[in-house]
Coordinates of C-alpha atoms and ligand atoms in Angstrom, one line a residue:
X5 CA 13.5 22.8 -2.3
X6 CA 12.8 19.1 -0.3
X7 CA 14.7 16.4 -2.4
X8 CA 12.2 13.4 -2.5
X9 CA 13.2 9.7 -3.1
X10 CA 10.1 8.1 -4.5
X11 CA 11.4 4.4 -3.9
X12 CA 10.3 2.3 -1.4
X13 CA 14.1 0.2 -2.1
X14 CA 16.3 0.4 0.5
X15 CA 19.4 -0.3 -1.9
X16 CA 18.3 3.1 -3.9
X17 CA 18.7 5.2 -0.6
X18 CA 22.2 3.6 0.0
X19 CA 23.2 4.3 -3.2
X20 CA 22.0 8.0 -2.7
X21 CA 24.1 7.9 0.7
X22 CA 27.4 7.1 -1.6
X23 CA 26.3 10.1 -3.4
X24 CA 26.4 12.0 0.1
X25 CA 22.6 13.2 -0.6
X26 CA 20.3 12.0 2.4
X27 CA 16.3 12.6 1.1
X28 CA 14.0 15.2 2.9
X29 CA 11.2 12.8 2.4
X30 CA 10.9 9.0 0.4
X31 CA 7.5 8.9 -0.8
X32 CA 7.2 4.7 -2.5
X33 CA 4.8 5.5 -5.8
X34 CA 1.9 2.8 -6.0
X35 CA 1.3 2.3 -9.3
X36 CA 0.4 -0.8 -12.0
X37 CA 4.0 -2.4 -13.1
X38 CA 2.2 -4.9 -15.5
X39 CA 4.1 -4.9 -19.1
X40 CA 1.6 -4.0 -21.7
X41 CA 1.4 -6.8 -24.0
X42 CA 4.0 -6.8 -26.8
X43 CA 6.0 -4.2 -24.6
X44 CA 10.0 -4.6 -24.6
X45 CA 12.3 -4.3 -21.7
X46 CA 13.9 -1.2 -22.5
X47 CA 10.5 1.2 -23.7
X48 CA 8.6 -1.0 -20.3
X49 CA 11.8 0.1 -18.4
X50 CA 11.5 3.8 -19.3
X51 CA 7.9 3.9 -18.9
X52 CA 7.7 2.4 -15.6
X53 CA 10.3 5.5 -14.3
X54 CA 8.3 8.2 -15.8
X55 CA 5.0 6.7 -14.5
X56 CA 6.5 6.2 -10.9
X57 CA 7.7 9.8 -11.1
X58 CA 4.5 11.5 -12.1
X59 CA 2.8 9.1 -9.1
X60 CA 5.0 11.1 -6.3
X61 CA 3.1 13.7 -5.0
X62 CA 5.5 17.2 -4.6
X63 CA 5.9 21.1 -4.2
X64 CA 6.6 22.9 -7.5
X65 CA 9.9 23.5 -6.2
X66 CA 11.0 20.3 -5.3
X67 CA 12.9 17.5 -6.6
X68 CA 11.5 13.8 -7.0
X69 CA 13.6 10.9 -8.1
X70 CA 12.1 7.4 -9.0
X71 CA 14.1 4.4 -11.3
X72 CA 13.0 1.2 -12.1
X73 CA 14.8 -1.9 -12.8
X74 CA 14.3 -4.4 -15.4
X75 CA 15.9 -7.7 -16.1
X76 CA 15.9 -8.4 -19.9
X77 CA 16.4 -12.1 -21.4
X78 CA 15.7 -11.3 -25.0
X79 CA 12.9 -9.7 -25.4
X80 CA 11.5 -11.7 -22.1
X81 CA 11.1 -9.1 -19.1
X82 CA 12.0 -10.9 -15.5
X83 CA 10.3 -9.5 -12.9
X84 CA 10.4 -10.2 -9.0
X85 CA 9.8 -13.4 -8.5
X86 CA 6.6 -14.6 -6.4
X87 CA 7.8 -17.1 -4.7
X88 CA 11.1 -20.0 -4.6
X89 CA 9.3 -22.1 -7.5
X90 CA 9.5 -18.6 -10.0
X91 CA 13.0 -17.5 -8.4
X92 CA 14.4 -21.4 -9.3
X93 CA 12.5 -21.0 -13.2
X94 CA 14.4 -17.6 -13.6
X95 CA 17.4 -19.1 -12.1
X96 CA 17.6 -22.1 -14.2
X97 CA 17.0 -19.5 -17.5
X98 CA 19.7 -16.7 -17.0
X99 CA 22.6 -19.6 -15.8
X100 CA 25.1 -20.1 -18.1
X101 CA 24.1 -16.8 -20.4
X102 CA 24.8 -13.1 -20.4
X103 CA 20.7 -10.9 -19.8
X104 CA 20.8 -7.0 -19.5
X105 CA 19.8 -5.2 -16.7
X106 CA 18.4 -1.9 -17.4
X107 CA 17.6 0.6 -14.9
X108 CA 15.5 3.9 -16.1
X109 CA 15.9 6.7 -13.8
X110 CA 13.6 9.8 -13.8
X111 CA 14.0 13.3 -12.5
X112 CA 11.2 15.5 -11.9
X113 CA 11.1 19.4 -10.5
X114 CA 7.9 21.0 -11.6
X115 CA 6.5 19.8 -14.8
X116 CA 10.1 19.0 -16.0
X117 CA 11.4 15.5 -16.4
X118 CA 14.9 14.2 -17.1
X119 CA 15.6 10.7 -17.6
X120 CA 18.1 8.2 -18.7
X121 CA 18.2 4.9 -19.0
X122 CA 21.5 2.0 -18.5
X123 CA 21.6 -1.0 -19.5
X124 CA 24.5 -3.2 -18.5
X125 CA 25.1 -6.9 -19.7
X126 CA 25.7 -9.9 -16.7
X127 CA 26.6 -13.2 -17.2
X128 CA 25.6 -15.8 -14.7
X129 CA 27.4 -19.1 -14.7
X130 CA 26.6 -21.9 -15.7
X131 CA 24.6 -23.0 -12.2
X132 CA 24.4 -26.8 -10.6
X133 CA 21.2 -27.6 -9.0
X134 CA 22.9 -27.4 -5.5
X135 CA 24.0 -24.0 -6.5
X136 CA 20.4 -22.8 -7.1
X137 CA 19.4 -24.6 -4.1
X138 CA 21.9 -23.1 -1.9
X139 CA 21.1 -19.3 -3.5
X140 CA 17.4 -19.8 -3.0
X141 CA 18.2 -20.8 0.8
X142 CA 19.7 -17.2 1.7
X143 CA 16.6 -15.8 0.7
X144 CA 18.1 -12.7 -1.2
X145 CA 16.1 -13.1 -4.2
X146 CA 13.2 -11.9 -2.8
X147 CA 12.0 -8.4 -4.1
X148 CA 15.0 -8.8 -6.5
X149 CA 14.3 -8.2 -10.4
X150 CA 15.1 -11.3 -12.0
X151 CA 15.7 -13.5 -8.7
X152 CA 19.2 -12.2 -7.8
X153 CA 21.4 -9.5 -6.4
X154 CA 24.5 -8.9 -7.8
X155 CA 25.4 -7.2 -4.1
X156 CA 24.6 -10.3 -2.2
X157 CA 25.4 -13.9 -2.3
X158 CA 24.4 -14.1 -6.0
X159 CA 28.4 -12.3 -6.6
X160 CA 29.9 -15.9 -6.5
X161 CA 27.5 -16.9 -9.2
X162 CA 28.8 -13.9 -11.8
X163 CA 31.9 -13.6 -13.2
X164 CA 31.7 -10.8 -15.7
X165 CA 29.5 -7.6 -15.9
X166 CA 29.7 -5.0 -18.8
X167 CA 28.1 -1.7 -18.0
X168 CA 27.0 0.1 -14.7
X169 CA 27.6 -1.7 -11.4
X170 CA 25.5 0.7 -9.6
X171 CA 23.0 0.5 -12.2
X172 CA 22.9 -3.2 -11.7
X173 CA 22.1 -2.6 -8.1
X174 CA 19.4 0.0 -9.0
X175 CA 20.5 3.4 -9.4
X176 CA 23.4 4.4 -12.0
X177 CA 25.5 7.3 -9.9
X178 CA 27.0 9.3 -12.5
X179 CA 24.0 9.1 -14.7
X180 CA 21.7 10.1 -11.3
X181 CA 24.2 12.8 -10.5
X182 CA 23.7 14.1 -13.8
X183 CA 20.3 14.0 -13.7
X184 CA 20.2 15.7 -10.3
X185 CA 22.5 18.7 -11.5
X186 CA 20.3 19.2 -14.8
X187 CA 17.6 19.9 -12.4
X188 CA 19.1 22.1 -10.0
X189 CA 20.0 20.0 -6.9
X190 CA 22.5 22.6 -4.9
X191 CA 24.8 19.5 -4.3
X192 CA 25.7 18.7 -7.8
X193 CA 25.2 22.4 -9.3
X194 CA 28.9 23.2 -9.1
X195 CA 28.7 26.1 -6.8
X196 CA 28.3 24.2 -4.1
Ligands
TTP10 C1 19.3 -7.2 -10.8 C2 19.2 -6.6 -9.4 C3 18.1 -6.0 -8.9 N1 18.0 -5.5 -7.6 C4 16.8 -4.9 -7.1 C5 16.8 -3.4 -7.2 C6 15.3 -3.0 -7.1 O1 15.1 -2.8 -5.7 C7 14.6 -4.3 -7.5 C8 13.9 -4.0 -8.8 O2 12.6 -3.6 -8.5 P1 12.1 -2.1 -8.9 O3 10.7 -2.2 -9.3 O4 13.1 -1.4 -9.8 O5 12.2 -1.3 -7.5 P2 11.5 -1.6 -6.1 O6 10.1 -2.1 -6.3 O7 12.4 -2.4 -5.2 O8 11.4 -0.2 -5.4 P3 10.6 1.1 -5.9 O9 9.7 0.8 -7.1 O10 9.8 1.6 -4.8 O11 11.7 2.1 -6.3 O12 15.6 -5.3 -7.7 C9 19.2 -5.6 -6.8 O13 19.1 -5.1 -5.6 N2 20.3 -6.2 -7.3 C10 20.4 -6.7 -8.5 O14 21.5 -7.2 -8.9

């Protein structure tokens, strides 16, 4: 059994480290992360997971994780932002509000797939124009879902979460431990 991480993020293989689980391999899945029109956060979410786990190619025997995160504003899906201009749009609509942020994780061994999906709640502050200016400066919203992290200089600008911190960051570790010990990973299997 090889224990693949199909993510090209680098805050998903730190969050495995907590876990104490280094991968054999990480294969990043290429595939189309366009909504489908009319599509909402949560079903997008999930779908984007499963499709990113199917993309990873594997041995019958081993284990592939993928997870994708989404940030929700209503029914509006934020994705990473393409440049400052998008990252100071997003910015401007999440300050001052609580979003979700959901992150779908999916398991795969064979032709089995587990999968859960967490959705916490953030609120951003209300933010100043110098504020966003200053956040968009560090840079860190780049390749970020919604234009922020939560684990970088964006902290100061949240001051209340409800949910999964980890899932916030990009992988939920007691649902991904759960996951991994439904399909068999010696580490979480109870034995070990
Ligand atoms: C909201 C939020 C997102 N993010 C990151 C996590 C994910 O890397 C990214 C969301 O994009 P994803 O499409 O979930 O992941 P990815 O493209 O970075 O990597 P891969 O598809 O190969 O697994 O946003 C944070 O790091 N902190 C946060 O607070």
């Amino acid at each position: 059994m090889a224990f693949i991480l199909g993510s090209g993020s680098p805050r998903r293989l730190d969050l495995l480290t907590q876990l104490g689980i280094t991968p054999d391999a990480v294969r990043p899945p290429e595939i189309d992360e366009d909504p489908k029109p009319g599509e909402l956060p949560r079903s997008y979410c999930a779908r984007i997971a499963r499709e990113k786990v199917a993309a990873v190619e594997a041995a019958p025997d081993d284990i592939v994780l993928c997870a994708d995160t989404t940030v929700a504003l209503g029914r509006r899906i934020l994705g990473k932002p393409a440049d400052a201009g998008e990252a100071a749009d997003f910015l401007y609509a999440l300050s001052g509000r609580r979003h979700r942020v959901i992150t779908a994780v999916a398991v795969r061994r064979g032709d089995q797939v587990w999968e859960r999906d967490v959705v916490s709640q953030v609120k951003v502050k209300r933010l100043s124009d110098a504020e966003v200016n200053a956040y968009l400066a560090t840079e860190d919203w780049r390749g970020k879902a919604g234009g922020y992290a939560i684990q970088g200089p964006a902290g100061a600008l949240i001051p209340w979460i409800s949910g999964s911190f980890t899932g916030i960051v990009g992988l939920p570790l007691a649902e991904t431990a759960t996951l991994l010990a439904a399909a068999g990973h010696p580490k979480f299997r109870g034995d070990a």
